[in-house]
């Protein structure tokens, strides 16, 4: 598979160029890759609404985004979670407690904990960003990777979750019921690797519980204590008893990691607790069995290796085969992608060279579910990322959201369940492919399997291993063809100290599997013991069961009792259990006819025949009786061969096999001749039609390819647009809420507001404005100059033009003619950006009450000033302890000096006659420092008229700590004052 990646130099340069100097980054405990497509926005929001701020995990969200529209995901998601949200940037280091979002038109991968952005590969057709990221996440973070698949169409993410699981990560999938679009969740669930299937709001709690678990088991067999070793052995026994498969020979690290993963999923705190859970819930044994058997594969995995295999190895294998069948064996085939890849290569070779030979590919695996899925040959559309478009069109049929392998390829592959450790190997094989399976097994078992492979391969046969596998001590059997691609050639050694004889093939064990799916070991015909079968077939106590055979409805011989030599022969070549292959040639027609009649009629069939036994001829009665049906078992019939003399009531008609055969042959020849004549006429008629149909078919294939490509593009575009639509719908909801907020604010303030666009047409207005302007709802969009108003002496259009021209706010008081109301008018430019304006905003505050109050205060102030002047009074205020004062205008008039801002104490004292200066200073300081009231008189200097001035002062508490206020009064004209 060709995945988007950067060269090492390019990646290092990017990482170094973006490193944050002097900052310590918090490394995440887990890296959570979240994949979502159509309908995923709501699921993502629910997921993060339930996620706390601090988890120690990093979240990377991968969506199908439209390249033509700006994504609003950052601002939308930021309102739903307290976790920081940012858009991923090239080279950005992933930190804990942060959400990263994929930008549009990019594919995102991770390399050494840093995000790497690449342009989408539009040339390959369908783009699968979720798979691309999860594949890189699995390889980069291993057990620290967590994959979460949410709502979406298609199958993006399916390959990714397999990779995450293979590398020891955890997988969560949204349940189909809660997903708006269940395509992606359904495809991910179908892989069987999902640890949890939950609605988004429940995922957070499960994820946190999973993250809290620490490693519970020792992963080195040498360090495990006896109790832990016994516990694991007990688990192996429980699995073996139910599945008949023994995992004892798997590597301890691999098995222990898988057990630990299930312990985390089931929240078991110890191995003993997990064993109790397994014994209480037998379904957990199946889950653990599937965990052990997780197999990750893909079409043409390691493209260069398959290219070398096709160009360099296959031609030699076909040449060496001569006229015989070419036989391949794919061991540990999982879901079948590799077996079909080899079948496609073989078919391509035969088409290109014209060297057509019978090809048989045996694909085997322990997992029966995987075998059944592989035999169907149906795969998600995500395989388009692995298969060349030409091969995809040629060897696959599109069916909805999936591809099915063409029948001509499926016919080359035979899938069967097989235990590589316990079951006998296949023989006369030209190529064995066993990739990434042996790495899970212990070295001794690996070497034994290599001996099996040596036994299976023809001389010069090819062994194709995974990139992490090596031969070890088995290199004596093979010579390297290509070290990098792990391709080896058998040297044909079958002797020597390490060679394996046929007798060394292991005998069946509880973990081995029978090749025949109908016959179970330890039983007669799979459903009853021999004594019961004898009584049923003969109905005679004590009789000995004669030659008998158990046959299925499709004429497969399941079991033979007694001496088979009179009727059955074992032919040379590949063994077939069909009745027509095993029976004597002269009896084939009769026997198959009797069995078919018995199944059609449901009644017992019986006839007597004359058989040649050497020079003698003897009569034999053949009886066919149906056996009782059992649920889950095939329909069976028992065929018994009895000496004619043993049955007094035998039919009187006796068939001569040779004579019957001759007559049957003549009838068949006559029918065949008639059929040939009819067929020839039909062929001639069909040839013409076939030529026309072939031309039409070619046109349809071309059209279908174009439509298929267009459909894939439209589907991807539809997913992207659905995501954009979801974001815009959320944004519209926010805008509607904001619109209601603005309406309520405008109504509550009572301010009349009129919004004008750049053409001075009415854009919007608040209800209070109708008291000034004659405007209705239907006037929105009308020119402002067409609307009448009640303001006096105001040229509003001119003022609006001035504001729009200068972009400066204008304020003014205006009066309504009819009502007499006074308004504060403000005309401001309508801003649409920092320096962009498009229209004007007219605001009117009703200040009638304020104006009246202002007028009343002004009149009161005038009267107060007049009174003060008549009373010869002047006010003063002092803050602080130094006696400095602030004087009003009247105060300076009382003293007859020019006004100034403030008067300090020395200046005030200097205004008085020297005789009174000390007295004035003490009075002012007392009221400022001691906060006591002062009421005294003093005389001014002669040059200031020697007037007598009354000094009054009082301390008053205030919000700022208090102040001293008082008055100076000219009391010269009063005769009652006396000097102090």
PDB file of N, CA and C in Angstrom, residues 903-965:
ATOM      1  N   UNK A 903      -5.619  77.688  46.322  1.00  0.00           N
ATOM      2  CA  UNK A 903      -4.965  78.621  47.254  1.00  0.00           C
ATOM      3  C   UNK A 903      -4.344  77.791  48.357  1.00  0.00           C
ATOM      4  N   UNK A 904      -2.990  77.891  48.483  1.00  0.00           N
ATOM      5  CA  UNK A 904      -2.367  77.169  49.590  1.00  0.00           C
ATOM      6  C   UNK A 904      -2.466  78.011  50.854  1.00  0.00           C
ATOM      7  N   UNK A 905      -2.196  77.408  51.987  1.00  0.00           N
ATOM      8  CA  UNK A 905      -2.400  78.080  53.286  1.00  0.00           C
ATOM      9  C   UNK A 905      -1.569  79.350  53.423  1.00  0.00           C
ATOM     10  N   UNK A 906      -0.291  79.394  53.079  1.00  0.00           N
ATOM     11  CA  UNK A 906       0.477  80.653  53.200  1.00  0.00           C
ATOM     12  C   UNK A 906      -0.149  81.790  52.387  1.00  0.00           C
ATOM     13  N   UNK A 907      -0.682  81.439  51.172  1.00  0.00           N
ATOM     14  CA  UNK A 907      -1.301  82.500  50.364  1.00  0.00           C
ATOM     15  C   UNK A 907      -2.557  83.026  51.043  1.00  0.00           C
ATOM     16  N   UNK A 908      -3.333  82.118  51.635  1.00  0.00           N
ATOM     17  CA  UNK A 908      -4.575  82.550  52.307  1.00  0.00           C
ATOM     18  C   UNK A 908      -4.241  83.432  53.511  1.00  0.00           C
ATOM     19  N   UNK A 909      -3.271  82.987  54.309  1.00  0.00           N
ATOM     20  CA  UNK A 909      -2.911  83.745  55.528  1.00  0.00           C
ATOM     21  C   UNK A 909      -2.367  85.119  55.157  1.00  0.00           C
ATOM     22  N   UNK A 910      -1.624  85.212  54.055  1.00  0.00           N
ATOM     23  CA  UNK A 910      -1.015  86.488  53.655  1.00  0.00           C
ATOM     24  C   UNK A 910      -2.040  87.525  53.276  1.00  0.00           C
ATOM     25  N   UNK A 911      -3.294  87.115  52.982  1.00  0.00           N
ATOM     26  CA  UNK A 911      -4.326  88.076  52.604  1.00  0.00           C
ATOM     27  C   UNK A 911      -4.839  88.879  53.814  1.00  0.00           C
ATOM     28  N   UNK A 912      -4.611  88.367  55.021  1.00  0.00           N
ATOM     29  CA  UNK A 912      -5.151  89.020  56.216  1.00  0.00           C
ATOM     30  C   UNK A 912      -4.123  89.969  56.833  1.00  0.00           C
ATOM     31  N   UNK A 913      -4.660  90.846  57.661  1.00  0.00           N
ATOM     32  CA  UNK A 913      -3.813  91.794  58.394  1.00  0.00           C
ATOM     33  C   UNK A 913      -2.864  90.982  59.258  1.00  0.00           C
ATOM     34  N   UNK A 914      -1.553  91.398  59.371  1.00  0.00           N
ATOM     35  CA  UNK A 914      -0.596  90.637  60.166  1.00  0.00           C
ATOM     36  C   UNK A 914      -1.100  90.359  61.568  1.00  0.00           C
ATOM     37  N   UNK A 915      -1.942  91.207  62.092  1.00  0.00           N
ATOM     38  CA  UNK A 915      -2.470  91.006  63.446  1.00  0.00           C
ATOM     39  C   UNK A 915      -3.311  89.746  63.523  1.00  0.00           C
ATOM     40  N   UNK A 916      -3.934  89.349  62.409  1.00  0.00           N
ATOM     41  CA  UNK A 916      -4.878  88.207  62.435  1.00  0.00           C
ATOM     42  C   UNK A 916      -4.319  86.959  61.712  1.00  0.00           C
ATOM     43  N   UNK A 917      -3.103  87.062  61.168  1.00  0.00           N
ATOM     44  CA  UNK A 917      -2.591  85.955  60.359  1.00  0.00           C
ATOM     45  C   UNK A 917      -2.416  84.672  61.175  1.00  0.00           C
ATOM     46  N   UNK A 918      -1.859  84.756  62.389  1.00  0.00           N
ATOM     47  CA  UNK A 918      -1.671  83.543  63.209  1.00  0.00           C
ATOM     48  C   UNK A 918      -3.018  82.942  63.578  1.00  0.00           C
ATOM     49  N   UNK A 919      -4.002  83.801  63.877  1.00  0.00           N
ATOM     50  CA  UNK A 919      -5.334  83.319  64.231  1.00  0.00           C
ATOM     51  C   UNK A 919      -5.977  82.557  63.068  1.00  0.00           C
ATOM     52  N   UNK A 920      -5.826  83.124  61.862  1.00  0.00           N
ATOM     53  CA  UNK A 920      -6.421  82.454  60.677  1.00  0.00           C
ATOM     54  C   UNK A 920      -5.754  81.112  60.417  1.00  0.00           C
ATOM     55  N   UNK A 921      -4.389  81.083  60.544  1.00  0.00           N
ATOM     56  CA  UNK A 921      -3.678  79.828  60.297  1.00  0.00           C
ATOM     57  C   UNK A 921      -4.143  78.748  61.277  1.00  0.00           C
ATOM     58  N   UNK A 922      -4.251  79.104  62.585  1.00  0.00           N
ATOM     59  CA  UNK A 922      -4.666  78.113  63.575  1.00  0.00           C
ATOM     60  C   UNK A 922      -6.080  77.623  63.316  1.00  0.00           C
ATOM     61  N   UNK A 923      -6.963  78.513  62.917  1.00  0.00           N
ATOM     62  CA  UNK A 923      -8.357  78.115  62.663  1.00  0.00           C
ATOM     63  C   UNK A 923      -8.445  77.135  61.503  1.00  0.00           C
ATOM     64  N   UNK A 924      -7.722  77.448  60.422  1.00  0.00           N
ATOM     65  CA  UNK A 924      -7.774  76.575  59.234  1.00  0.00           C
ATOM     66  C   UNK A 924      -7.159  75.205  59.543  1.00  0.00           C
ATOM     67  N   UNK A 925      -6.024  75.210  60.255  1.00  0.00           N
ATOM     68  CA  UNK A 925      -5.377  73.947  60.555  1.00  0.00           C
ATOM     69  C   UNK A 925      -6.204  73.105  61.515  1.00  0.00           C
ATOM     70  N   UNK A 926      -6.892  73.736  62.487  1.00  0.00           N
ATOM     71  CA  UNK A 926      -7.724  72.995  63.429  1.00  0.00           C
ATOM     72  C   UNK A 926      -8.845  72.254  62.718  1.00  0.00           C
ATOM     73  N   UNK A 927      -9.523  72.953  61.826  1.00  0.00           N
ATOM     74  CA  UNK A 927     -10.641  72.291  61.150  1.00  0.00           C
ATOM     75  C   UNK A 927     -10.156  71.179  60.222  1.00  0.00           C
ATOM     76  N   UNK A 928      -8.946  71.320  59.627  1.00  0.00           N
ATOM     77  CA  UNK A 928      -8.417  70.306  58.723  1.00  0.00           C
ATOM     78  C   UNK A 928      -7.828  69.122  59.465  1.00  0.00           C
ATOM     79  N   UNK A 929      -7.181  69.401  60.621  1.00  0.00           N
ATOM     80  CA  UNK A 929      -6.489  68.320  61.307  1.00  0.00           C
ATOM     81  C   UNK A 929      -7.322  67.696  62.417  1.00  0.00           C
ATOM     82  N   UNK A 930      -8.009  68.531  63.162  1.00  0.00           N
ATOM     83  CA  UNK A 930      -8.753  68.043  64.316  1.00  0.00           C
ATOM     84  C   UNK A 930     -10.231  67.814  64.010  1.00  0.00           C
ATOM     85  N   UNK A 931     -10.639  68.235  62.835  1.00  0.00           N
ATOM     86  CA  UNK A 931     -12.024  68.039  62.382  1.00  0.00           C
ATOM     87  C   UNK A 931     -13.026  68.669  63.352  1.00  0.00           C
ATOM     88  N   UNK A 932     -12.709  69.857  63.834  1.00  0.00           N
ATOM     89  CA  UNK A 932     -13.641  70.596  64.700  1.00  0.00           C
ATOM     90  C   UNK A 932     -14.186  71.778  63.908  1.00  0.00           C
ATOM     91  N   UNK A 933     -15.399  72.150  64.195  1.00  0.00           N
ATOM     92  CA  UNK A 933     -16.010  73.271  63.486  1.00  0.00           C
ATOM     93  C   UNK A 933     -15.356  74.595  63.892  1.00  0.00           C
ATOM     94  N   UNK A 934     -15.259  75.505  62.932  1.00  0.00           N
ATOM     95  CA  UNK A 934     -14.641  76.823  63.155  1.00  0.00           C
ATOM     96  C   UNK A 934     -15.620  77.905  62.725  1.00  0.00           C
ATOM     97  N   UNK A 935     -15.768  78.956  63.539  1.00  0.00           N
ATOM     98  CA  UNK A 935     -16.593  80.131  63.182  1.00  0.00           C
ATOM     99  C   UNK A 935     -15.924  81.342  63.819  1.00  0.00           C
ATOM    100  N   UNK A 936     -15.239  82.137  63.025  1.00  0.00           N
ATOM    101  CA  UNK A 936     -14.487  83.288  63.539  1.00  0.00           C
ATOM    102  C   UNK A 936     -14.425  84.370  62.487  1.00  0.00           C
ATOM    103  N   UNK A 937     -13.861  85.578  62.881  1.00  0.00           N
ATOM    104  CA  UNK A 937     -13.714  86.686  61.926  1.00  0.00           C
ATOM    105  C   UNK A 937     -12.290  87.173  61.994  1.00  0.00           C
ATOM    106  N   UNK A 938     -11.867  87.796  60.875  1.00  0.00           N
ATOM    107  CA  UNK A 938     -10.522  88.379  60.792  1.00  0.00           C
ATOM    108  C   UNK A 938     -10.548  89.516  59.779  1.00  0.00           C
ATOM    109  N   UNK A 939      -9.566  90.456  59.906  1.00  0.00           N
ATOM    110  CA  UNK A 939      -9.541  91.624  59.029  1.00  0.00           C
ATOM    111  C   UNK A 939      -8.490  91.424  57.951  1.00  0.00           C
ATOM    112  N   UNK A 940      -8.855  91.856  56.716  1.00  0.00           N
ATOM    113  CA  UNK A 940      -7.933  91.771  55.601  1.00  0.00           C
ATOM    114  C   UNK A 940      -6.887  92.869  55.683  1.00  0.00           C
ATOM    115  N   UNK A 941      -5.860  92.783  54.866  1.00  0.00           N
ATOM    116  CA  UNK A 941      -4.833  93.795  54.801  1.00  0.00           C
ATOM    117  C   UNK A 941      -5.434  95.127  54.367  1.00  0.00           C
ATOM    118  N   UNK A 942      -4.804  96.189  54.701  1.00  0.00           N
ATOM    119  CA  UNK A 942      -5.334  97.509  54.304  1.00  0.00           C
ATOM    120  C   UNK A 942      -5.456  97.665  52.793  1.00  0.00           C
ATOM    121  N   UNK A 943      -4.465  97.120  52.067  1.00  0.00           N
ATOM    122  CA  UNK A 943      -4.524  97.285  50.606  1.00  0.00           C
ATOM    123  C   UNK A 943      -5.702  96.535  50.002  1.00  0.00           C
ATOM    124  N   UNK A 944      -6.286  95.599  50.751  1.00  0.00           N
ATOM    125  CA  UNK A 944      -7.468  94.871  50.263  1.00  0.00           C
ATOM    126  C   UNK A 944      -8.754  95.452  50.870  1.00  0.00           C
ATOM    127  N   UNK A 945      -8.651  96.619  51.505  1.00  0.00           N
ATOM    128  CA  UNK A 945      -9.832  97.316  51.992  1.00  0.00           C
ATOM    129  C   UNK A 945     -10.081  97.140  53.472  1.00  0.00           C
ATOM    130  N   UNK A 946      -9.191  96.387  54.170  1.00  0.00           N
ATOM    131  CA  UNK A 946      -9.340  96.164  55.610  1.00  0.00           C
ATOM    132  C   UNK A 946     -10.744  95.683  55.960  1.00  0.00           C
ATOM    133  N   UNK A 947     -11.289  94.845  55.068  1.00  0.00           N
ATOM    134  CA  UNK A 947     -12.648  94.324  55.291  1.00  0.00           C
ATOM    135  C   UNK A 947     -12.590  93.227  56.339  1.00  0.00           C
ATOM    136  N   UNK A 948     -13.721  93.128  57.076  1.00  0.00           N
ATOM    137  CA  UNK A 948     -13.861  92.053  58.051  1.00  0.00           C
ATOM    138  C   UNK A 948     -14.481  90.842  57.355  1.00  0.00           C
ATOM    139  N   UNK A 949     -13.798  89.682  57.532  1.00  0.00           N
ATOM    140  CA  UNK A 949     -14.219  88.435  56.850  1.00  0.00           C
ATOM    141  C   UNK A 949     -14.567  87.399  57.916  1.00  0.00           C
ATOM    142  N   UNK A 950     -15.796  86.852  57.767  1.00  0.00           N
ATOM    143  CA  UNK A 950     -16.210  85.750  58.660  1.00  0.00           C
ATOM    144  C   UNK A 950     -15.745  84.424  58.041  1.00  0.00           C
ATOM    145  N   UNK A 951     -15.101  83.598  58.877  1.00  0.00           N
ATOM    146  CA  UNK A 951     -14.574  82.310  58.402  1.00  0.00           C
ATOM    147  C   UNK A 951     -15.352  81.179  59.090  1.00  0.00           C
ATOM    148  N   UNK A 952     -16.075  80.374  58.274  1.00  0.00           N
ATOM    149  CA  UNK A 952     -16.805  79.216  58.792  1.00  0.00           C
ATOM    150  C   UNK A 952     -16.255  77.956  58.121  1.00  0.00           C
ATOM    151  N   UNK A 953     -16.007  76.904  58.911  1.00  0.00           N
ATOM    152  CA  UNK A 953     -15.511  75.627  58.359  1.00  0.00           C
ATOM    153  C   UNK A 953     -16.039  74.440  59.132  1.00  0.00           C
ATOM    154  N   UNK A 954     -16.291  73.311  58.435  1.00  0.00           N
ATOM    155  CA  UNK A 954     -16.841  72.124  59.085  1.00  0.00           C
ATOM    156  C   UNK A 954     -16.352  70.874  58.346  1.00  0.00           C
ATOM    157  N   UNK A 955     -16.030  69.850  59.144  1.00  0.00           N
ATOM    158  CA  UNK A 955     -15.625  68.538  58.579  1.00  0.00           C
ATOM    159  C   UNK A 955     -16.855  67.706  58.258  1.00  0.00           C
ATOM    160  N   UNK A 956     -16.852  67.082  57.063  1.00  0.00           N
ATOM    161  CA  UNK A 956     -17.973  66.236  56.634  1.00  0.00           C
ATOM    162  C   UNK A 956     -17.425  64.918  56.081  1.00  0.00           C
ATOM    163  N   UNK A 957     -18.005  63.801  56.617  1.00  0.00           N
ATOM    164  CA  UNK A 957     -17.593  62.488  56.119  1.00  0.00           C
ATOM    165  C   UNK A 957     -18.111  62.289  54.685  1.00  0.00           C
ATOM    166  N   UNK A 958     -17.304  61.622  53.866  1.00  0.00           N
ATOM    167  CA  UNK A 958     -17.723  61.352  52.483  1.00  0.00           C
ATOM    168  C   UNK A 958     -17.212  60.017  52.008  1.00  0.00           C
ATOM    169  N   UNK A 959     -17.585  59.575  50.788  1.00  0.00           N
ATOM    170  CA  UNK A 959     -17.150  58.269  50.262  1.00  0.00           C
ATOM    171  C   UNK A 959     -15.648  58.166  50.078  1.00  0.00           C
ATOM    172  N   UNK A 960     -14.998  59.295  49.918  1.00  0.00           N
ATOM    173  CA  UNK A 960     -13.544  59.281  49.718  1.00  0.00           C
ATOM    174  C   UNK A 960     -12.781  59.570  50.996  1.00  0.00           C
ATOM    175  N   UNK A 961     -13.424  59.505  52.143  1.00  0.00           N
ATOM    176  CA  UNK A 961     -12.740  59.746  53.408  1.00  0.00           C
ATOM    177  C   UNK A 961     -13.118  61.050  54.085  1.00  0.00           C
ATOM    178  N   UNK A 962     -13.821  61.926  53.412  1.00  0.00           N
ATOM    179  CA  UNK A 962     -14.268  63.165  54.036  1.00  0.00           C
ATOM    180  C   UNK A 962     -13.510  64.393  53.552  1.00  0.00           C
ATOM    181  N   UNK A 963     -14.086  65.558  53.779  1.00  0.00           N
ATOM    182  CA  UNK A 963     -13.472  66.815  53.380  1.00  0.00           C
ATOM    183  C   UNK A 963     -13.971  67.940  54.292  1.00  0.00           C
ATOM    184  N   UNK A 964     -13.246  69.082  54.233  1.00  0.00           N
ATOM    185  CA  UNK A 964     -13.630  70.302  54.970  1.00  0.00           C
ATOM    186  C   UNK A 964     -14.211  71.290  53.983  1.00  0.00           C
ATOM    187  N   UNK A 965     -15.363  71.794  54.284  1.00  0.00           N
ATOM    188  CA  UNK A 965     -15.979  72.811  53.438  1.00  0.00           C
ATOM    189  C   UNK A 965     -16.411  73.991  54.312  1.00  0.00           C
TER     190      UNK A 965
END
